[in-house]
Tab-separated table of C-alpha atoms in Angstrom:
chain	number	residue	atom	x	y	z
X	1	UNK	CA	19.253	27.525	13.697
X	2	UNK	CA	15.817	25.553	13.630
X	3	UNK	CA	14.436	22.608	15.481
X	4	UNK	CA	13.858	21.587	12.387
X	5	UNK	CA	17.360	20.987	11.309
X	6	UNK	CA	18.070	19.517	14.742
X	7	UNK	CA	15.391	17.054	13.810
X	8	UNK	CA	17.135	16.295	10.658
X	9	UNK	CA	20.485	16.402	11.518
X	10	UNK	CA	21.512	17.245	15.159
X	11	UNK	CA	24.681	16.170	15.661
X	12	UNK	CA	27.349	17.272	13.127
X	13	UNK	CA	30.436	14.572	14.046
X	14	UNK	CA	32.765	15.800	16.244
X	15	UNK	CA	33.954	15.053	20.291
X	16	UNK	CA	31.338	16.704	22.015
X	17	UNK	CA	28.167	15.523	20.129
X	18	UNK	CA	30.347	11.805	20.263
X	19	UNK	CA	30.116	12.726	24.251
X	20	UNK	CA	26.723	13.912	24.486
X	21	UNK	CA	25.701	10.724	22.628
X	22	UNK	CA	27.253	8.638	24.674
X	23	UNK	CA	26.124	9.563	28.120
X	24	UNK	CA	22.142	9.301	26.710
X	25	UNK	CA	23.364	5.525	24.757
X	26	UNK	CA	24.613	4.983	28.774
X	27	UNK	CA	21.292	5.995	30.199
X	28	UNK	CA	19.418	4.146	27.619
X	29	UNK	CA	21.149	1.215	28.223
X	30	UNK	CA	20.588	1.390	31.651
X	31	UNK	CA	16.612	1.780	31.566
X	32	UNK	CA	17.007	-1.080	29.635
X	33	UNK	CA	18.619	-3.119	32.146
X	34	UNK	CA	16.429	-2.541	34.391
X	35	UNK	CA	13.259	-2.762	32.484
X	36	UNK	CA	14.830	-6.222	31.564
X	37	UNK	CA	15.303	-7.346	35.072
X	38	UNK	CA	11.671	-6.014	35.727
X	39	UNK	CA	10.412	-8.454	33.152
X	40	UNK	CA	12.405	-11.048	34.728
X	41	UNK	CA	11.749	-11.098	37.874
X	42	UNK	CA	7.903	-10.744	36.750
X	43	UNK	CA	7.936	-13.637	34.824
X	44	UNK	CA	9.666	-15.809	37.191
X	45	UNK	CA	6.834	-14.899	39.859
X	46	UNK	CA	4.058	-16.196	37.260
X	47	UNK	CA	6.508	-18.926	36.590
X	48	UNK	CA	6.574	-20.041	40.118
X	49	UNK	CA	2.720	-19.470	40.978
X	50	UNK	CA	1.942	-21.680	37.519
X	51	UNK	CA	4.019	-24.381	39.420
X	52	UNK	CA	2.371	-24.202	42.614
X	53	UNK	CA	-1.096	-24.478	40.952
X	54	UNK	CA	0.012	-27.259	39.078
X	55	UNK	CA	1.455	-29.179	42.089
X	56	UNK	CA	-2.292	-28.051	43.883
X	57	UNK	CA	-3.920	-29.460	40.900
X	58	UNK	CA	-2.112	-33.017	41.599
X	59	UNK	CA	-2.673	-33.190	44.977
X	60	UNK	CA	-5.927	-32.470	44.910
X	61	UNK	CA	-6.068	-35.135	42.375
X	62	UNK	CA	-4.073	-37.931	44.469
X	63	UNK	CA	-6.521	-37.100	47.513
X	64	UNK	CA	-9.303	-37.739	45.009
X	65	UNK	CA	-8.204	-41.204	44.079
M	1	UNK	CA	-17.322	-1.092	21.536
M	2	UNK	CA	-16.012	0.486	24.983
M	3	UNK	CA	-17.392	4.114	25.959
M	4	UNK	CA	-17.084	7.026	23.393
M	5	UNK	CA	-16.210	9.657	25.786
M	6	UNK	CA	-13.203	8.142	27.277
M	7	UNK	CA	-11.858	6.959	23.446
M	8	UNK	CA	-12.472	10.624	22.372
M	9	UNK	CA	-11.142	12.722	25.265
M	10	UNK	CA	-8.429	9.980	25.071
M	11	UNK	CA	-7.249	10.959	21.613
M	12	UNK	CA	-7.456	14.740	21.777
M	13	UNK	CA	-5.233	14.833	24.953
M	14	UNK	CA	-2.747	12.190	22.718
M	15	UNK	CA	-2.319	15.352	20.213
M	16	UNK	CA	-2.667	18.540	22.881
M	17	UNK	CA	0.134	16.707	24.834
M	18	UNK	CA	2.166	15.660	22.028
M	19	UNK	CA	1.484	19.210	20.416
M	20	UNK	CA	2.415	21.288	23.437
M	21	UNK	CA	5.918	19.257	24.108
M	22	UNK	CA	7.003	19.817	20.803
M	23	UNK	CA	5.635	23.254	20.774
M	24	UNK	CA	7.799	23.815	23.596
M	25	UNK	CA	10.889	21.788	22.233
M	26	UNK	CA	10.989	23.663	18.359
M	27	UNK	CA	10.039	27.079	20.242
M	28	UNK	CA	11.360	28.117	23.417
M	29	UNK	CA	13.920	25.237	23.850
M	30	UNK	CA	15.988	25.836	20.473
M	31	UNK	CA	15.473	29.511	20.817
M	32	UNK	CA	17.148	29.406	24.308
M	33	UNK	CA	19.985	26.593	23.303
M	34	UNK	CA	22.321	28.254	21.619
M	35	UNK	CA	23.805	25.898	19.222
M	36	UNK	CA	22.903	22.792	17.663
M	37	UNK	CA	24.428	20.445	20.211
M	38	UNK	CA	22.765	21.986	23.313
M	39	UNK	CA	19.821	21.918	21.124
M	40	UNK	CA	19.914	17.939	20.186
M	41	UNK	CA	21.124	16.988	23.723
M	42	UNK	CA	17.999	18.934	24.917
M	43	UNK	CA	15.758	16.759	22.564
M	44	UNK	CA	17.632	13.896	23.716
M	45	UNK	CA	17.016	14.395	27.725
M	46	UNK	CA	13.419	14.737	26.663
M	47	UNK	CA	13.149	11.776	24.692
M	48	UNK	CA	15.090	9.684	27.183
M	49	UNK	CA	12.767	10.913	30.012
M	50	UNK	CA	9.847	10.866	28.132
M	51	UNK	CA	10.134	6.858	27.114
M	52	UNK	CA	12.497	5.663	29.364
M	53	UNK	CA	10.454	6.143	32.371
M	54	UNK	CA	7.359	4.399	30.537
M	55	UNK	CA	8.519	1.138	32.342
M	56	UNK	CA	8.659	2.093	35.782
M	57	UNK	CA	5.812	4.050	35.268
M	58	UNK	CA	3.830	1.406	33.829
M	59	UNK	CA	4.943	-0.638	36.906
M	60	UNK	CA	3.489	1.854	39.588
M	61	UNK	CA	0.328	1.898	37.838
M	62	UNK	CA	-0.121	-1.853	37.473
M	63	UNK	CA	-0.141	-1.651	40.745
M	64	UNK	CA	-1.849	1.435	41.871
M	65	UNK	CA	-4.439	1.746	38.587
M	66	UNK	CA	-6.303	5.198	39.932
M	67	UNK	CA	-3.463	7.351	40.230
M	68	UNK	CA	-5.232	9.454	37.782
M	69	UNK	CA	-1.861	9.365	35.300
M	70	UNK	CA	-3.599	10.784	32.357
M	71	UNK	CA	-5.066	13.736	33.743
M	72	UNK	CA	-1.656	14.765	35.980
M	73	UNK	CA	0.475	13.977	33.329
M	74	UNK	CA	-1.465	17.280	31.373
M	75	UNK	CA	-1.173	19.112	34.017
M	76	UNK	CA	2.328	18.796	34.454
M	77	UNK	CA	2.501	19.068	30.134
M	78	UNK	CA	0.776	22.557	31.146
M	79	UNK	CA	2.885	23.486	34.073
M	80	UNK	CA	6.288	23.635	31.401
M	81	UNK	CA	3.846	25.559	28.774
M	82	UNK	CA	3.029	28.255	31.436
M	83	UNK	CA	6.680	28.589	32.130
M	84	UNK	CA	8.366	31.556	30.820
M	85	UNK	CA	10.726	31.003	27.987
M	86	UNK	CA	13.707	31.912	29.642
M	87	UNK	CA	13.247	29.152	31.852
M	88	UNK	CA	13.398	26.803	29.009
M	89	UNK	CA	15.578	23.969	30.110
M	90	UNK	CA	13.658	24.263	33.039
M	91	UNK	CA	10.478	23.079	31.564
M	92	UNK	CA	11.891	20.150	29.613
M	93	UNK	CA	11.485	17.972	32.906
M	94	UNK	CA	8.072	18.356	34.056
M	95	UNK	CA	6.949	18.461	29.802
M	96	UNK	CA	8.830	15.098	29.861
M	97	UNK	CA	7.581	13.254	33.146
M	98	UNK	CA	3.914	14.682	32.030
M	99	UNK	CA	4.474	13.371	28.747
M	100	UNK	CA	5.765	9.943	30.376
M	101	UNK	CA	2.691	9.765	32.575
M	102	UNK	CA	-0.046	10.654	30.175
M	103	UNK	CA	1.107	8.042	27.738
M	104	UNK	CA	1.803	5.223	30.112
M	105	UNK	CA	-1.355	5.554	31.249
M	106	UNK	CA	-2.943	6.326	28.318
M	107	UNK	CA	-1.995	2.758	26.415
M	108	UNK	CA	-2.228	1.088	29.331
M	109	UNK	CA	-6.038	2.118	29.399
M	110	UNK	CA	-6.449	1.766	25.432
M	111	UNK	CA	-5.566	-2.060	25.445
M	112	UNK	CA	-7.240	-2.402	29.140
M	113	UNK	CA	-10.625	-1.713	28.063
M	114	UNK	CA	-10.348	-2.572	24.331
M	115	UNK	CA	-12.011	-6.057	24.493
M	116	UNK	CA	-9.669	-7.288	21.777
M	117	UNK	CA	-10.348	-4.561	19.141
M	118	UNK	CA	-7.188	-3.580	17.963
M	119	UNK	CA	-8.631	-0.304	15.988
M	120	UNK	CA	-9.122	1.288	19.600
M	121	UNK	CA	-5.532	1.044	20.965
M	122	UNK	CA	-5.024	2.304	17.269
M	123	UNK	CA	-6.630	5.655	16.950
M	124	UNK	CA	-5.114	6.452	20.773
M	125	UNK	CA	-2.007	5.755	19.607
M	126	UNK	CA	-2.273	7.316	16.133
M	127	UNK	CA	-2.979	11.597	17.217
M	128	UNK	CA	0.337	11.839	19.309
M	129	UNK	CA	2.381	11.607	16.037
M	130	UNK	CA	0.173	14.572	13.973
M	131	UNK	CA	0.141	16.534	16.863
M	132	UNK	CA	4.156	16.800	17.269
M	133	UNK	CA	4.285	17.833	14.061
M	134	UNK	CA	1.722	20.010	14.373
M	135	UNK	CA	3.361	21.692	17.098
M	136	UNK	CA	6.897	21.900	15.335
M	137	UNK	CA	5.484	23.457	12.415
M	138	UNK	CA	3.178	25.683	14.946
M	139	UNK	CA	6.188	26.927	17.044
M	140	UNK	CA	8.145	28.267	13.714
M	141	UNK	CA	5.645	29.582	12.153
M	142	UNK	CA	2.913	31.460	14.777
M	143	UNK	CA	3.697	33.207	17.742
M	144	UNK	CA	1.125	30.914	19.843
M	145	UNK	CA	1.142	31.717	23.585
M	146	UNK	CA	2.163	28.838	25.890
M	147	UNK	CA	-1.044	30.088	27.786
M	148	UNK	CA	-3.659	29.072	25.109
M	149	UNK	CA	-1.856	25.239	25.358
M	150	UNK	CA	-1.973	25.483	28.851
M	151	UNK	CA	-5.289	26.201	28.850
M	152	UNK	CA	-6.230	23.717	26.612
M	153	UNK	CA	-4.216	20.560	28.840
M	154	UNK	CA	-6.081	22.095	31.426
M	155	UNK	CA	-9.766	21.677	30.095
M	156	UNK	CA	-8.276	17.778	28.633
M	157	UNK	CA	-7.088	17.013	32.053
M	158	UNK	CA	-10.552	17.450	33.192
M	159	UNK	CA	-12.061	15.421	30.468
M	160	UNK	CA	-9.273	12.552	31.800
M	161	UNK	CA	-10.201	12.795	35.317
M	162	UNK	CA	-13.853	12.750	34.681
M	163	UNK	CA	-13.963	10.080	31.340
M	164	UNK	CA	-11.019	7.953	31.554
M	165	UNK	CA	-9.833	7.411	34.718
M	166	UNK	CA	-12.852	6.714	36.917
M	167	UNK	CA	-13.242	2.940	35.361
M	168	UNK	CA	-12.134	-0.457	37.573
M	169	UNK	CA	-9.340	-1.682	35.510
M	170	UNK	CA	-10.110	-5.402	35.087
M	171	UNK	CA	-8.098	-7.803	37.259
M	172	UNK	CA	-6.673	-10.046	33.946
M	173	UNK	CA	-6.792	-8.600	30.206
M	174	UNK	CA	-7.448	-12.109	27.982
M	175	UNK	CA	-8.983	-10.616	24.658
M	176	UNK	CA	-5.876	-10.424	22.748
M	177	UNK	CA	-4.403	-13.897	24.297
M	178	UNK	CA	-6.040	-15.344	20.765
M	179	UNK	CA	-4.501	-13.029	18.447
M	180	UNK	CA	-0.876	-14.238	19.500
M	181	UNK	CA	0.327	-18.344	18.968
M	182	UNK	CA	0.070	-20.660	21.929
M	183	UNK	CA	3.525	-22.568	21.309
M	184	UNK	CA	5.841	-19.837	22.605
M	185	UNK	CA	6.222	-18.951	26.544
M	186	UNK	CA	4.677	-15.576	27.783
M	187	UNK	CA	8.335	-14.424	27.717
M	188	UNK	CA	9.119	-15.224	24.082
M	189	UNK	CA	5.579	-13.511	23.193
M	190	UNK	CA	7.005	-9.940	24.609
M	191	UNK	CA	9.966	-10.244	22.888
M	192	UNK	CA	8.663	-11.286	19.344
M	193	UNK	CA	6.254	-7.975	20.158
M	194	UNK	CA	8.862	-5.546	20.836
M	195	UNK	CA	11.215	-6.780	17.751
M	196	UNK	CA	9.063	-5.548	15.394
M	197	UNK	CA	8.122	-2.177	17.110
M	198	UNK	CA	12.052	-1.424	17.473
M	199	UNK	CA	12.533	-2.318	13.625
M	200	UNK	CA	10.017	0.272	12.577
M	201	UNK	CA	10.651	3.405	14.647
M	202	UNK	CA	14.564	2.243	12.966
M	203	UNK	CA	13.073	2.084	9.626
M	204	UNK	CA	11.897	5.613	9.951
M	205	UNK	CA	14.881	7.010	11.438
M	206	UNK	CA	17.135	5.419	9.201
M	207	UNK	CA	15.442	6.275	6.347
M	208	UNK	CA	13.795	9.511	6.619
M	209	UNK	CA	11.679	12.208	4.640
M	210	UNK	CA	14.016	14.342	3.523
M	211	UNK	CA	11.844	16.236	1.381
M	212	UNK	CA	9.471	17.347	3.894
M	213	UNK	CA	10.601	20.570	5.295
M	214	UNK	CA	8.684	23.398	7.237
M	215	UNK	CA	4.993	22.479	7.145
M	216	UNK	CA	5.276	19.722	4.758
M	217	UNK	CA	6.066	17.430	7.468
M	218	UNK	CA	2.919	17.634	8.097
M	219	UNK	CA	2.150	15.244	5.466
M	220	UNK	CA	4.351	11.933	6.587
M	221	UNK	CA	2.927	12.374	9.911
M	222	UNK	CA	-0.850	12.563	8.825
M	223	UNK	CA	0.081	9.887	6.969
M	224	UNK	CA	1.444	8.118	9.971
M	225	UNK	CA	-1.764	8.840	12.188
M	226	UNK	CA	-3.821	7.419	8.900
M	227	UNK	CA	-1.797	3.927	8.661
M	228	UNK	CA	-1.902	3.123	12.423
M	229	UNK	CA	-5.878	3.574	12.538
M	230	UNK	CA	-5.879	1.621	8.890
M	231	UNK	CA	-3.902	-0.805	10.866
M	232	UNK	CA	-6.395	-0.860	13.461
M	233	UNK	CA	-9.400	-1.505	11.663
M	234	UNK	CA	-7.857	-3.888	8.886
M	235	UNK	CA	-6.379	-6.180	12.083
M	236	UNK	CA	-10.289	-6.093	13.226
M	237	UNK	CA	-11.614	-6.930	10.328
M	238	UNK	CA	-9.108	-9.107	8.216
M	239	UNK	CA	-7.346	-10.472	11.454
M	240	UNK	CA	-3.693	-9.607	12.748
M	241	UNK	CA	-1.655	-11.974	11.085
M	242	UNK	CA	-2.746	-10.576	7.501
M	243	UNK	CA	-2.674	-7.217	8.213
M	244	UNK	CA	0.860	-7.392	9.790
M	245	UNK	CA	2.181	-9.398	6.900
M	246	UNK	CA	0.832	-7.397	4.015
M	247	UNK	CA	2.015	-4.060	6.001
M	248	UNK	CA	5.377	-4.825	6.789
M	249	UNK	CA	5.546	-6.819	2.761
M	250	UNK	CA	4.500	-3.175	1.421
M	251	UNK	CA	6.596	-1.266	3.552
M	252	UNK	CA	9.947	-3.313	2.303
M	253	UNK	CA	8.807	-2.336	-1.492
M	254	UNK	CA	8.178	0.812	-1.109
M	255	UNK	CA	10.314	2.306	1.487
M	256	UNK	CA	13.466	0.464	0.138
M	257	UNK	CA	13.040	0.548	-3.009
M	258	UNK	CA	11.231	3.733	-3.650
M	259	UNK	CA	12.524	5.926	-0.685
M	260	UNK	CA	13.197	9.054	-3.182
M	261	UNK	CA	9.404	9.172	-4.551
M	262	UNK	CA	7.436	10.875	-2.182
M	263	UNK	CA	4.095	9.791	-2.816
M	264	UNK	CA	5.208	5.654	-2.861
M	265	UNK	CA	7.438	6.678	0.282
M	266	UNK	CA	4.117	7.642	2.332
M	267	UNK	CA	2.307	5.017	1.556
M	268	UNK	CA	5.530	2.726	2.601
M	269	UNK	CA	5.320	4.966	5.391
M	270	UNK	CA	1.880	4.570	6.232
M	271	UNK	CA	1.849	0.630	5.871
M	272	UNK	CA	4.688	0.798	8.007
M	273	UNK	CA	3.064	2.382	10.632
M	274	UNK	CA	0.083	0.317	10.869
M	275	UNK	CA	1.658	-2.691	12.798
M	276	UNK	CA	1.928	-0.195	15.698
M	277	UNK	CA	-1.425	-1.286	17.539
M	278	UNK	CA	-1.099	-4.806	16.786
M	279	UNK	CA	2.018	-5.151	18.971
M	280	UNK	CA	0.836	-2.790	21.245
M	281	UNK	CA	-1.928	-5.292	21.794
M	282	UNK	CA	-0.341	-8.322	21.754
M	283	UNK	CA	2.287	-6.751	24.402
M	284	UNK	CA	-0.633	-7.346	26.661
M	285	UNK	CA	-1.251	-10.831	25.781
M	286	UNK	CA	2.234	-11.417	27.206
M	287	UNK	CA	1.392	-9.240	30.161
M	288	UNK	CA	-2.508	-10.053	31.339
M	289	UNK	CA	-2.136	-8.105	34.699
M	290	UNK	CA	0.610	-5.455	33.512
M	291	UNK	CA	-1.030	-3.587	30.771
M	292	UNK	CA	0.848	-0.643	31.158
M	293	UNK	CA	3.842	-2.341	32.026
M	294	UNK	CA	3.584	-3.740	28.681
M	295	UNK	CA	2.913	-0.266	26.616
M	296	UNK	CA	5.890	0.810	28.238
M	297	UNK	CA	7.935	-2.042	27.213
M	298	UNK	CA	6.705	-0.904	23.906
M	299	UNK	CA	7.844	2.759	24.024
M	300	UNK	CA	11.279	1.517	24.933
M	301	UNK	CA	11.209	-0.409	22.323
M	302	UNK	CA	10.705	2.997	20.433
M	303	UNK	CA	13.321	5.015	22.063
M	304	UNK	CA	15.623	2.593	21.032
M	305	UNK	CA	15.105	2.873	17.519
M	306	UNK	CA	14.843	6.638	17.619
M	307	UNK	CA	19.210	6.605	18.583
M	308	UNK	CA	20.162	6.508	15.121
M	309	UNK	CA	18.498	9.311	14.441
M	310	UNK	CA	20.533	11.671	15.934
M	311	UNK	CA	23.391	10.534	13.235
M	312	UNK	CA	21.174	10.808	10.068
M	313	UNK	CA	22.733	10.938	7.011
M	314	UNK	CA	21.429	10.440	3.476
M	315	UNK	CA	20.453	6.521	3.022
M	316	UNK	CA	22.660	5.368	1.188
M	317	UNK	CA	22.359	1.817	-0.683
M	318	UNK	CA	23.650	-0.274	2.337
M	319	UNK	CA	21.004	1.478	4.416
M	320	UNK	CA	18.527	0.723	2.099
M	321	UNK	CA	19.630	-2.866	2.424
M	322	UNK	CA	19.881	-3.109	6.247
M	323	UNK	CA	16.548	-1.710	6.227
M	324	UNK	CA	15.169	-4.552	4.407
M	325	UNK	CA	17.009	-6.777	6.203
M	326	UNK	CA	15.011	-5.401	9.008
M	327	UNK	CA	11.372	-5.271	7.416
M	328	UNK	CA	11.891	-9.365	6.486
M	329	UNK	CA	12.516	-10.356	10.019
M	330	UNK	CA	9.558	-7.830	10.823
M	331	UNK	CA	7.341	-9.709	8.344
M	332	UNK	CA	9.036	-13.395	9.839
M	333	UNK	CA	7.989	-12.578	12.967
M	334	UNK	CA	4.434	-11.618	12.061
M	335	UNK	CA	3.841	-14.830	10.426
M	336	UNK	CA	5.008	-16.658	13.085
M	337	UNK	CA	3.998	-15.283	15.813
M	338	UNK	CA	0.356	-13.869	15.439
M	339	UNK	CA	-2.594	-15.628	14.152
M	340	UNK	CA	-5.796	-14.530	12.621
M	341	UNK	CA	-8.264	-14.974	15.322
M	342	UNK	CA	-9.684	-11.632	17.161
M	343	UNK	CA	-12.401	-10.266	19.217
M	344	UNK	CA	-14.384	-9.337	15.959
M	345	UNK	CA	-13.771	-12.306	13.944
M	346	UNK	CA	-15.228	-14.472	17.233
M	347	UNK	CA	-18.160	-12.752	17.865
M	348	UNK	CA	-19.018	-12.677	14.054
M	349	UNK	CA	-18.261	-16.816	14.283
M	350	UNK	CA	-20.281	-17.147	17.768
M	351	UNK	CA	-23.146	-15.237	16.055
M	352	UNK	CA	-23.481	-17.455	12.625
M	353	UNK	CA	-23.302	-20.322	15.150
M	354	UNK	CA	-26.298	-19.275	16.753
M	355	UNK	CA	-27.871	-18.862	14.016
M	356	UNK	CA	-26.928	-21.909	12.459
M	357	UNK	CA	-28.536	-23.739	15.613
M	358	UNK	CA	-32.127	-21.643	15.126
M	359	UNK	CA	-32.375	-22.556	12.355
């Protein structure tokens, strides 16, 4: 058996490859998750310090006029 | 341009890495695994590990740049090459955090320091595909010692430590924020990135080159590493939008309808490819202070078109179809979302300006 025919075609169908599949699709789906609520929680930081610095930027203003 | 050294030490660690864990993974590994299961579930812990912890990864160094990722993730790539082949399973974990480390940081430096040229990210990114075939084809067909490889991610984790990773990252990367439209939310900008990245690495599992076998793979993956710098230098010179476009436009000829003639499927293959760095970069424009939390974004992006690869079959007509399906909203998003304007094409404008006003 060669790598290369894993690389081709690793998984003949049957059970255990259906099982083995699964539990990396689970782990995948996982990393995803949390990569996802990563990005979220990032972007709702920036979202929040753009808001502050626009509510700066109009006080500053008001004390101006 | 940014310093020589770093680009070039950066791009022969790309292939000795990518080399040695596939040298390790067609070798040892499928030697030791017994059947063709334990073999693909192998390649499948590695590939999970080796992308999926990109992210978090990426995260860590965001925050803590010198952590000198690049030149420990060889060393740990050289750790599971100087392992002896018995303990083959073994090896697949420190070969896949290495991996995971070296490339994280890696693309995080390539877009941090690339000043908007999109041909740098592009020839970092590009050697990692030649050198895993190389080292498939090099683990069937020599009896190379794990010691030589070892050796050699030794000497390139040097040439890290000493080139790459001594540099202040800057605080706030803004040179690709003009190569990506205004109207959409930093949010909708990572997203729009990562779509088209996941719809090529499914392309090329879905359809693959079935008539490459042994050391004729070689050939789609030279072909590969030749698109994505193409991609690179067309994107600097004839602007993102363009290059994107007219990539993914001869990619959906070729590869769908054409997928049988080898010569028209590599250069599908190659114009394919050479999107690659343009997302890469504009990852970043999403992400100013996260560059390598946004090339590891990217590379999940990746692993997640790599899954139906495992089930490969022949591609049929209604593969063929899906497929273009997938290269149209590729070539949607491209219009839509990038623009034309780069680094190169605004220093060329800011220079005929000048001398427009000496005149």
């Amino acid at each position: 058996m060669s790598f290369l025919d894993v690389f081709v075609s690793p998984f003949s169908p049957g059970t255990s490859a259906a099982v083995v599949f699964g539990i990396g699709l689970i782990f995948v789906f996982l990393i995803c998750t949390a990569t996802a609520a990563l990005l979220i929680l990032h972007f709702r930081k920036e979202q929040r310090r753009e808001e502050k610095r626009r509510e700066k930027g109009k006080m500053e203003n008001k004390v101006e006029d | 341009m940014p310093r020589k050294e770093a680009l070039i030490t950066e791009i022969i660690t790309h292939f000795a890495v990518d080399l040695s864990c596939f040298f390790l993974l067609a070798g040892n590994f499928t030697e030791i695994a017994r059947t063709t299961l334990l073999a693909g579930a192998g390649y499948l812990i590695f590939l999970i590990l080796s992308y999926g912890l990109r992210p978090f990864l990426g995260t860590v160094l965001d925050e803590i740049p010198r952590l000198h990722s690049q030149a420990v993730g060889c060393l740990l790539v050289a750790l599971a090459c100087l392992l002896p082949s018995g303990a083959a399973w073994i090896a697949l974990f420190p070969a896949a955090v290495g991996s995971a480390l070296f490339h994280t940081g890696a693309a995080g430096e390539s877009v941090a320091f690339a000043r908007g040229f999109f041909s740098r990210n592009a020839m970092v990114i590009s050697s990692g595909v030649l050198g895993a075939a190389a080292g498939t084809v090099l683990a069937r067909q020599t009896d190379l010692s794990g010691g030589i490889l070892g050796l050699i991610l030794f000497l390139s984790s040097l040439g890290c430590f000493f080139f790459t990773e001594a540099r202040k990252y800057p605080r706030k990367i803004r040179s690709f924020r003009n190569s990506v439209t205004r109207i959409f939310p930093d949010w909708a900008v990572l997203l729009f990135t990562v779509i088209p990245l996941l719809i090529i690495s499914l392309v090329v599992s879905l359809l693959p080159s079935d008539w490459a076998k042994g050391a004729m793979i070689l050939i789609p993956a030279a072909v590969c590493t030749l698109g994505r710098v193409a991609g690179g230098l067309a994107a600097d010179r004839f602007g993102p939008r363009k290059t994107a476009v007219v990539c993914f436009g001869a990619a959906l000829l070729l590869l769908t309808v054409f997928p049988h003639v080898p010569w028209l499927y590599c250069i599908g293959l190659g114009a394919l490819s050479a999107p690659a760095c343009i997302c890469f970069g504009t990852a970043t424009a999403a992400l100013p202070e996260k560059p390598h939390l946004a090339a590891g974004t990217c590379s999940l992006a990746i692993l997640l078109g790599t899954m139906p690869g495992f089930f490969r079959t022949a591609p049929t007509a209604s593969i063929r179809l899906l497929c273009a399906g997938l290269l149209t909203v590729a070539l949607a998003i491209s219009l839509i979302l990038y623009t034309d304007h780069n680094r190169l094409l605004h220093l060329r404008a800011r220079l005929r300006q000048r001398k427009g006003e000496a005149k």
